[in-house]
Coordinates of N, CA and C in Angstrom, one line a residue:
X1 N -136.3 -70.7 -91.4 CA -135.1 -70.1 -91.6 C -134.0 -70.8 -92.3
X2 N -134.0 -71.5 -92.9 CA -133.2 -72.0 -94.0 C -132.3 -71.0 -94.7
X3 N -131.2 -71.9 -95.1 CA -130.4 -71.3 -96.6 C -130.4 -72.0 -97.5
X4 N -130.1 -70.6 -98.5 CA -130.4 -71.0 -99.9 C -129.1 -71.8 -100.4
X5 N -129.4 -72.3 -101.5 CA -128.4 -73.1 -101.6 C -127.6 -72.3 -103.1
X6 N -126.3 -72.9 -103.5 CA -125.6 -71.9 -104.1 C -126.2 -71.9 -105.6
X7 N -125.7 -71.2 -106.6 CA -125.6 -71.2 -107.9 C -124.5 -71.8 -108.3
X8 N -124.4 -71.1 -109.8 CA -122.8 -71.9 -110.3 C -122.0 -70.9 -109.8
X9 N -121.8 -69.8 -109.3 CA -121.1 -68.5 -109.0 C -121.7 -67.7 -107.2
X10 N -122.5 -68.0 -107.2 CA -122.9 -67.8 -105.8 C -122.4 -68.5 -104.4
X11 N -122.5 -67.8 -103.5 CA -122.4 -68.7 -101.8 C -123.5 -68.7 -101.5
X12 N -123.4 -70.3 -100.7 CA -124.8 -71.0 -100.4 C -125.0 -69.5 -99.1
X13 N -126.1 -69.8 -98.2 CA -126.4 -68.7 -97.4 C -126.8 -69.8 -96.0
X14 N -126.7 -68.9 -94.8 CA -126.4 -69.9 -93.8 C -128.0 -69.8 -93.2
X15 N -128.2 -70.7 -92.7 CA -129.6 -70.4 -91.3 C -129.5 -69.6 -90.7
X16 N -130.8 -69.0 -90.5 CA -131.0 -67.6 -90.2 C -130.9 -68.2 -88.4
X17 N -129.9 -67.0 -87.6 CA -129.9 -67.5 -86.1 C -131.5 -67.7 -85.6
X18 N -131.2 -68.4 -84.3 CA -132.5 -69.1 -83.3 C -133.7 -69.0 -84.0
X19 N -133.7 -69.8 -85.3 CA -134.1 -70.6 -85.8 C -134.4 -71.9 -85.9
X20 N -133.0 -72.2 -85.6 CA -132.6 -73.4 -86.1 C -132.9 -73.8 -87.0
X21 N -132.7 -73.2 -88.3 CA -132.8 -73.4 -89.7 C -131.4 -74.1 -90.2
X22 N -131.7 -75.0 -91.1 CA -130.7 -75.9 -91.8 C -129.8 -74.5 -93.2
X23 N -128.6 -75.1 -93.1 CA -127.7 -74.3 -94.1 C -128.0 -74.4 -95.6
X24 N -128.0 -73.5 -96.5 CA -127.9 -74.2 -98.0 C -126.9 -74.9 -98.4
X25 N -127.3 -75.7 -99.3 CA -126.2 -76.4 -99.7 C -125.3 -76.0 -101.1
X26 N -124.2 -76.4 -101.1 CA -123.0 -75.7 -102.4 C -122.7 -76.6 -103.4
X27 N -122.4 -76.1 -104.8 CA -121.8 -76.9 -105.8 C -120.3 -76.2 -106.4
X28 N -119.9 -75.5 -106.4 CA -119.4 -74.8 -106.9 C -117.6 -74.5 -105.8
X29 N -116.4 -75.0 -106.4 CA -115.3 -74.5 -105.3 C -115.0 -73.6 -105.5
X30 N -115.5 -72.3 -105.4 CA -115.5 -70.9 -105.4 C -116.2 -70.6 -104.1
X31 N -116.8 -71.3 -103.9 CA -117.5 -71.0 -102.6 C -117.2 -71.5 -101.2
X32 N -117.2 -71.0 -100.1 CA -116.8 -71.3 -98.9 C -117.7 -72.6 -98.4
X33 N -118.0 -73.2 -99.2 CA -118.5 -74.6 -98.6 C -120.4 -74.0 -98.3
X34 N -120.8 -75.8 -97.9 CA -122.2 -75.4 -97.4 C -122.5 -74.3 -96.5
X35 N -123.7 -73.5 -96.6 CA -123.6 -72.7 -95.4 C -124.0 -72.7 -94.3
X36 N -123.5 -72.6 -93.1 CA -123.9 -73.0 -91.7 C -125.3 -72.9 -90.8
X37 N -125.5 -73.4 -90.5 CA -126.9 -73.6 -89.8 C -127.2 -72.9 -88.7
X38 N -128.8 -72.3 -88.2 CA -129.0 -71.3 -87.5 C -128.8 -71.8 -86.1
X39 N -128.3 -70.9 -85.2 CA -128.8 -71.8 -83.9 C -130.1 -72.1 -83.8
X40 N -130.5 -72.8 -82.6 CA -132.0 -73.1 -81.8 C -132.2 -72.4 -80.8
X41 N -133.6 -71.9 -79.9 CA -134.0 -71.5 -79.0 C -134.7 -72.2 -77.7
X42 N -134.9 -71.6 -76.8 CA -136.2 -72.2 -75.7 C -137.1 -70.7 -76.0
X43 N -138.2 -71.5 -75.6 CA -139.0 -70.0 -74.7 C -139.9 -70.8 -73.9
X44 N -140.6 -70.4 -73.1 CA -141.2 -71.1 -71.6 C -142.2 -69.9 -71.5
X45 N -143.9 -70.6 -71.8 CA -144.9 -69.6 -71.4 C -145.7 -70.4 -70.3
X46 N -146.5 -69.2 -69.4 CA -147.1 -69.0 -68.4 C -148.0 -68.3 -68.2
X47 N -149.4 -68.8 -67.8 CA -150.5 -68.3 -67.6 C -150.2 -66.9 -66.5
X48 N -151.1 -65.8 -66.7 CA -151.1 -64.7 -65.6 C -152.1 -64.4 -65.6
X49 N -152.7 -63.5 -64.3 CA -151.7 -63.8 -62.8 C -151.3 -65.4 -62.4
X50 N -149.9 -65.1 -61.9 CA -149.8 -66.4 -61.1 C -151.0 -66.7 -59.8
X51 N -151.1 -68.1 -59.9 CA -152.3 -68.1 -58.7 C -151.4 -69.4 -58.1
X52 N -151.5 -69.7 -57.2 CA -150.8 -71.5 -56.6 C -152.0 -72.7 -56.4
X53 N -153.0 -71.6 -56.6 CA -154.2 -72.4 -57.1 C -154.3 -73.2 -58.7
X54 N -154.1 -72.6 -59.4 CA -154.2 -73.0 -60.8 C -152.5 -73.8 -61.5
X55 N -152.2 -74.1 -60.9 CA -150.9 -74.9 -60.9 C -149.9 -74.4 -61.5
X56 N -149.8 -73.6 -62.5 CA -148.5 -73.1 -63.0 C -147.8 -72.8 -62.5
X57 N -146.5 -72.8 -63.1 CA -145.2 -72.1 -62.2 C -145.1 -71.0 -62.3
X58 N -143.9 -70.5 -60.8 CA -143.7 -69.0 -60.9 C -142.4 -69.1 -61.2
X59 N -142.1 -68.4 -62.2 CA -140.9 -68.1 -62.6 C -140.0 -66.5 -62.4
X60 N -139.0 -67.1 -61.6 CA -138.2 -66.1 -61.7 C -137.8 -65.0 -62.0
X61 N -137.0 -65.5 -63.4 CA -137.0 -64.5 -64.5 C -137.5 -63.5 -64.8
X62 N -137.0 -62.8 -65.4 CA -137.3 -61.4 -66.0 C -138.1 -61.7 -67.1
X63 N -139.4 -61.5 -67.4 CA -140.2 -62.0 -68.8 C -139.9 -61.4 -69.5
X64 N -139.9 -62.1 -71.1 CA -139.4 -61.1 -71.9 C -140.8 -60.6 -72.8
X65 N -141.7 -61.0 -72.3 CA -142.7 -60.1 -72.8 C -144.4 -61.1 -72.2
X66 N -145.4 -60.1 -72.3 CA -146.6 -60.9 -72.5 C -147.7 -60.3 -73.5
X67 N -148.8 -61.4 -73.3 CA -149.6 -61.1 -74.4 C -151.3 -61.6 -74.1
X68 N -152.0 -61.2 -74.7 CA -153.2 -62.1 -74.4 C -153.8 -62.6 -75.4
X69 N -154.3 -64.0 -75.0 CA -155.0 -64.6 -76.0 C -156.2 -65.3 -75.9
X70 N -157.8 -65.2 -76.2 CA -158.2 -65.7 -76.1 C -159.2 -65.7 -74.4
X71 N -158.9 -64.8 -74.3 CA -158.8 -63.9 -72.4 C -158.1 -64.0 -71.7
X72 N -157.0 -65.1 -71.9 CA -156.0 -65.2 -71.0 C -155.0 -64.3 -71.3
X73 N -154.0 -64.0 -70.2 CA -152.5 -63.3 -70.4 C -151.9 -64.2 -70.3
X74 N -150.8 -64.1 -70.6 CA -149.3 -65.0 -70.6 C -148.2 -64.1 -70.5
X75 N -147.1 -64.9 -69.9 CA -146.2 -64.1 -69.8 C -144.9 -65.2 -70.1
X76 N -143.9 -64.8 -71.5 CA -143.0 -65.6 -71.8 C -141.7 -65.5 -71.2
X77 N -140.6 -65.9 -71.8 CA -139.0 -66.3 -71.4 C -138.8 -66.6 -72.7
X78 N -138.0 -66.0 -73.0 CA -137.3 -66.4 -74.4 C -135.9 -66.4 -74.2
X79 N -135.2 -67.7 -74.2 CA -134.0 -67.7 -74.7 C -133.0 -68.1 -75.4
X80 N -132.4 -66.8 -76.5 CA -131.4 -67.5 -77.4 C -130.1 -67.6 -77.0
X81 N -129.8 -67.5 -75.9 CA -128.6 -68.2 -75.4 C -128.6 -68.8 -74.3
X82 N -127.7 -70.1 -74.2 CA -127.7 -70.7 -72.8 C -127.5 -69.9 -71.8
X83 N -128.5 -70.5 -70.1 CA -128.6 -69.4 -69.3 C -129.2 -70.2 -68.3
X84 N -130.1 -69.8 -67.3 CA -130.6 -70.5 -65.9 C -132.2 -70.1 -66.4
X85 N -133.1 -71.0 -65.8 CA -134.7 -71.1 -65.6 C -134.7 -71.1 -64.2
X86 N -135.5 -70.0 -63.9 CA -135.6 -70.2 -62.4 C -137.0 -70.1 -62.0
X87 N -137.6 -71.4 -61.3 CA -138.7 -71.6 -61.1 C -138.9 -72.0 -59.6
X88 N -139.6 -70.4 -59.0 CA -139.8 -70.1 -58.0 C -140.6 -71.2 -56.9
X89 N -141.7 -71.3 -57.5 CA -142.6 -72.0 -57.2 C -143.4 -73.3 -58.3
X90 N -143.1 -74.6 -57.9 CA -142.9 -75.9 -58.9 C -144.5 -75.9 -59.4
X91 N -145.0 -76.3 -60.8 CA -146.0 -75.9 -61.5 C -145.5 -76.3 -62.7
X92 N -146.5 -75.9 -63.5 CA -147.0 -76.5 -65.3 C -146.7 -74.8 -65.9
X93 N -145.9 -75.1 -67.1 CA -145.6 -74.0 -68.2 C -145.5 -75.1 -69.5
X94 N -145.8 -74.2 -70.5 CA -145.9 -74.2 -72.1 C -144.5 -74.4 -72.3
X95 N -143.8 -75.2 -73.1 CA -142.4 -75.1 -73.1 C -142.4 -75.2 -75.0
X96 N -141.4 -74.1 -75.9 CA -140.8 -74.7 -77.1 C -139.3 -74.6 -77.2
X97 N -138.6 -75.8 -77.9 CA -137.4 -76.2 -77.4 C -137.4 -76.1 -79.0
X98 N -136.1 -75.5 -79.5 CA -135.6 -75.8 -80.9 C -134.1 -75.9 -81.3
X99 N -133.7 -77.3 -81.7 CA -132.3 -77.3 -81.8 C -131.8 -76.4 -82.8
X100 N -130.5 -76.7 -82.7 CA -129.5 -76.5 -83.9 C -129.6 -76.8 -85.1
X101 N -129.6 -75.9 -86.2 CA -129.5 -76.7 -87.6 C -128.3 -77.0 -88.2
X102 N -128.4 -78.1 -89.3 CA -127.8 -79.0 -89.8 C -126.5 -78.1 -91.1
X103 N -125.6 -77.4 -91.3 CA -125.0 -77.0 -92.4 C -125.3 -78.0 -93.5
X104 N -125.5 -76.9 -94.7 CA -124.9 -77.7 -96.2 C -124.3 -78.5 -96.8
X105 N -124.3 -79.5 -97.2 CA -123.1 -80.1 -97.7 C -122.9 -79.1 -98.9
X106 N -121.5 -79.5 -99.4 CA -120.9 -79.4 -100.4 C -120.5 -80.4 -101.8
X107 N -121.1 -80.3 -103.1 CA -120.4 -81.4 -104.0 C -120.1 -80.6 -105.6
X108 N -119.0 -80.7 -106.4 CA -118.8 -80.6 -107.3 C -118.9 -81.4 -108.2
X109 N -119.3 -81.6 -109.1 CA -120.5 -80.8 -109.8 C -122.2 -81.7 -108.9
X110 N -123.0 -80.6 -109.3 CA -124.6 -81.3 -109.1 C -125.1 -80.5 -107.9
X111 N -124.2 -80.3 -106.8 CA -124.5 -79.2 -105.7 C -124.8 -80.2 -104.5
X112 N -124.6 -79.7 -103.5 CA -124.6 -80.4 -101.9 C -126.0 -80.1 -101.3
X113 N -126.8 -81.1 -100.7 CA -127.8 -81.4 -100.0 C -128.2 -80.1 -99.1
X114 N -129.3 -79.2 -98.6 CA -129.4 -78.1 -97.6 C -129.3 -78.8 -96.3
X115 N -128.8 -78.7 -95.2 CA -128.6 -78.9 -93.9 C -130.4 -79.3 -92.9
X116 N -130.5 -79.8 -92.8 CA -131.7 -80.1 -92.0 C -131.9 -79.2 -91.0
X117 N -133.1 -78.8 -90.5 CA -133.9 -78.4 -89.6 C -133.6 -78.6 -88.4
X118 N -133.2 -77.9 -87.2 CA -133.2 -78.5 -85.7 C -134.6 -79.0 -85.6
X119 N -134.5 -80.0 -84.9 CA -135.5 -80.7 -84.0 C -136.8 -79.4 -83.8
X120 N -137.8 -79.6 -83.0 CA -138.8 -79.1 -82.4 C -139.6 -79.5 -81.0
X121 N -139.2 -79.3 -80.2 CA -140.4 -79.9 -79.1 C -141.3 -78.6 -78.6
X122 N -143.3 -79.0 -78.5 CA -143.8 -78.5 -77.9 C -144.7 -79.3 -76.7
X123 N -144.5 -78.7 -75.8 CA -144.9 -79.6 -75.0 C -146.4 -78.6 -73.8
X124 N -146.9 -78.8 -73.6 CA -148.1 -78.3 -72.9 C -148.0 -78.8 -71.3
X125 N -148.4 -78.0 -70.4 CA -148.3 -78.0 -69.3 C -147.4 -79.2 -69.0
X126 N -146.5 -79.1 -69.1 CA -144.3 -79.5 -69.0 C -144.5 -78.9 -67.4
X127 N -144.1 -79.9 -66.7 CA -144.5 -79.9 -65.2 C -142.3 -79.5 -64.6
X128 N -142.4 -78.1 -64.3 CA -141.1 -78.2 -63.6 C -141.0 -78.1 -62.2
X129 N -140.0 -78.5 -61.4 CA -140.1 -78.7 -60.0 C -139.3 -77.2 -59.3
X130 N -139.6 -76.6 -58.8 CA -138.7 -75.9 -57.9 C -137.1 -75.5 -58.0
X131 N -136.5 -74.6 -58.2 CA -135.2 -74.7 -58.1 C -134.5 -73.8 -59.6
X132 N -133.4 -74.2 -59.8 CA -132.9 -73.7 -61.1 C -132.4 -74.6 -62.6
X133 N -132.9 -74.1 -63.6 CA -133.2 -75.4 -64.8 C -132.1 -75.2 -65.7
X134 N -130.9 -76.0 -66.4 CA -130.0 -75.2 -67.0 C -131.0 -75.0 -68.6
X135 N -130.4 -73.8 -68.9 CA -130.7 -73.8 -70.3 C -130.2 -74.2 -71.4
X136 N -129.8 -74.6 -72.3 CA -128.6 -75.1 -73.5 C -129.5 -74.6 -74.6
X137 N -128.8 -73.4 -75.5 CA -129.0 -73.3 -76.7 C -128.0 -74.1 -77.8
X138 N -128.4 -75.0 -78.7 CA -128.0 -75.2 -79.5 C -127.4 -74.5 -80.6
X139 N -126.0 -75.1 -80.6 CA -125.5 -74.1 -81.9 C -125.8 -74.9 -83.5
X140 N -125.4 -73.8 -84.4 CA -126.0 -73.9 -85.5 C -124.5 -74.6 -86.2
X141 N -124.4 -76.0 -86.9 CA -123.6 -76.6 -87.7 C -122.7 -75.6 -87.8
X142 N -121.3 -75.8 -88.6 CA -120.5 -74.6 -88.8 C -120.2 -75.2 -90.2
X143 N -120.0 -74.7 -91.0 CA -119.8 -74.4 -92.7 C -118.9 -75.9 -92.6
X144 N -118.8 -76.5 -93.3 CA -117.7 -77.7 -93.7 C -116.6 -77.4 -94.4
X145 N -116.6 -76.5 -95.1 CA -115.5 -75.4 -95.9 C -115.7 -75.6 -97.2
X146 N -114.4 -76.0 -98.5 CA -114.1 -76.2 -99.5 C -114.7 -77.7 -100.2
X147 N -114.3 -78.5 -99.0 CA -113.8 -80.2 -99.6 C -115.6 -80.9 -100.0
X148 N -115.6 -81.7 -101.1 CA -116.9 -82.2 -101.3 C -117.2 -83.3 -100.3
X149 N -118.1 -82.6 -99.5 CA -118.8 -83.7 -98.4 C -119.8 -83.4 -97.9
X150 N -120.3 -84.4 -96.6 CA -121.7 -83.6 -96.3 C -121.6 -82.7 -95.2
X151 N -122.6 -82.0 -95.1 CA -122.4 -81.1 -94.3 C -122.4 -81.7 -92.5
X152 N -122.2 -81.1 -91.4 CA -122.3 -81.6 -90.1 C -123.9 -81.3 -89.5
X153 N -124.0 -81.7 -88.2 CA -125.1 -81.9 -87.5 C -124.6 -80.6 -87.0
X154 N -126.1 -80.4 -86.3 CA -126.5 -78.9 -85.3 C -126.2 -79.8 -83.7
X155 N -126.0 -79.0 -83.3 CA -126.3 -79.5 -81.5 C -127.9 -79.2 -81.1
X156 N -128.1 -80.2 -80.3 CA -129.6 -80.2 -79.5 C -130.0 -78.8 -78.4
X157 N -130.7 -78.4 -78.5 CA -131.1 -77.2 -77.1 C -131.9 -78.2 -76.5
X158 N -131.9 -77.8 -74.8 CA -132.5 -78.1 -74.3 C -133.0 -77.1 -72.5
X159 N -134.0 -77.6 -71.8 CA -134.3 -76.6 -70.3 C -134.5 -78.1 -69.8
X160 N -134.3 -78.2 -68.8 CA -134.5 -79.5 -67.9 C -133.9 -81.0 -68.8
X161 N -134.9 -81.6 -68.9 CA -135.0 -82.6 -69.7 C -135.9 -82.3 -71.0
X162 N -136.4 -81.8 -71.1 CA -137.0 -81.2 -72.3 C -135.8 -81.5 -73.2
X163 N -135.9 -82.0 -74.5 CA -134.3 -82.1 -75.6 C -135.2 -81.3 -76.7
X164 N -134.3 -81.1 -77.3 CA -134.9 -80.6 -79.0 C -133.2 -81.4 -80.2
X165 N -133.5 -82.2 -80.5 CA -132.2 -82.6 -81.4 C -131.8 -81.9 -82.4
X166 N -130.7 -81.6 -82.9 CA -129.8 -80.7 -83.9 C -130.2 -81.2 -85.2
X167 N -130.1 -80.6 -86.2 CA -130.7 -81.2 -87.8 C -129.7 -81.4 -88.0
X168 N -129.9 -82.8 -89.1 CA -128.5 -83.6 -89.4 C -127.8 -82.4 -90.9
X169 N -126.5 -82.9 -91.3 CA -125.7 -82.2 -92.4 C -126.5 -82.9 -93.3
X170 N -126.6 -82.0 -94.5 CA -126.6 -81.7 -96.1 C -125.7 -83.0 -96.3
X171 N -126.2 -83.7 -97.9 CA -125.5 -84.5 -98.1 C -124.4 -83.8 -99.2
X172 N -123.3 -84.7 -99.4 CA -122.2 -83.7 -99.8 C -122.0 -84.9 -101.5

């Protein structure tokens, strides 16, 4: 989910949300600066049926969907905004964490660097304990404006200790 970066007459275009896609980058002072970076997400999958035999966790939450694959079901949590994980009973889930992306820089003349990528973590049977997990979505860099420079950093998402780091700014 990236943005595109500007022309000589165009606006750069921002990261597409919970993505965490990096901003395009700008050359041009016609344009509102690099463009801003997508936020990042969690989502948190889980084998079904829950058994307390088979160790996974039971989660709370309202799922926001499931699926099967491979003979198994699963049942996810997706979310794009910060919020609570609530894990019923302590056990192993599928976790992907995606930060914030990086805005655009801006330079006249030559054009400003695209904003980097949030971070990524996947992690496989991510062992959570009992209780409630805070969520943090990462926000997406915010435009740098007019002035030639580089663009800013994304903020990190994260569920527990699980991190996902924010993609750094576009050079300017």
């Amino acid at each position: 989910g990236g943005g595109a970066g500007s022309g000589p007459y165009g606006a750069a275009t921002a990261g597409t949300v919970n993505t965490g896609g990096g901003g395009g980058g700008a050359n041009v002072n016609t344009n509102p600066g690099g463009g801003a970076g997508g936020s990042g997400k969690v989502v948190i999958r889980v084998a079904r049926p829950y058994t307390a035999v088979s160790g996974f966790a039971s989660i709370g939450n309202t799922a926001t969907g499931t699926y099967t694959s491979g003979g198994a079901t699963y049942s996810y949590y997706q979310f794009t905004a910060s919020g609570t994980l609530v894990v019923n009973v302590a056990g192993f889930a599928d976790v992907l964490v995606v930060g914030g992306g990086g805005s655009g820089g801006h330079n006249t003349p030559g054009g400003g660097g695209g904003g980097g990528a949030g971070g990524v973590l996947v992690a496989s049977n991510f062992h959570f304990a009992a209780g409630s997990h805070d969520v943090v979505i990462g926000a997406g860099a915010p435009s740098q404006g007019l002035t030639t420079a580089s663009g800013f950093s994304g903020a990190a998402s994260r569920v527990g200790f699980a991190v996902a780091p924010g993609g750094g700014g576009g050079g300017g």
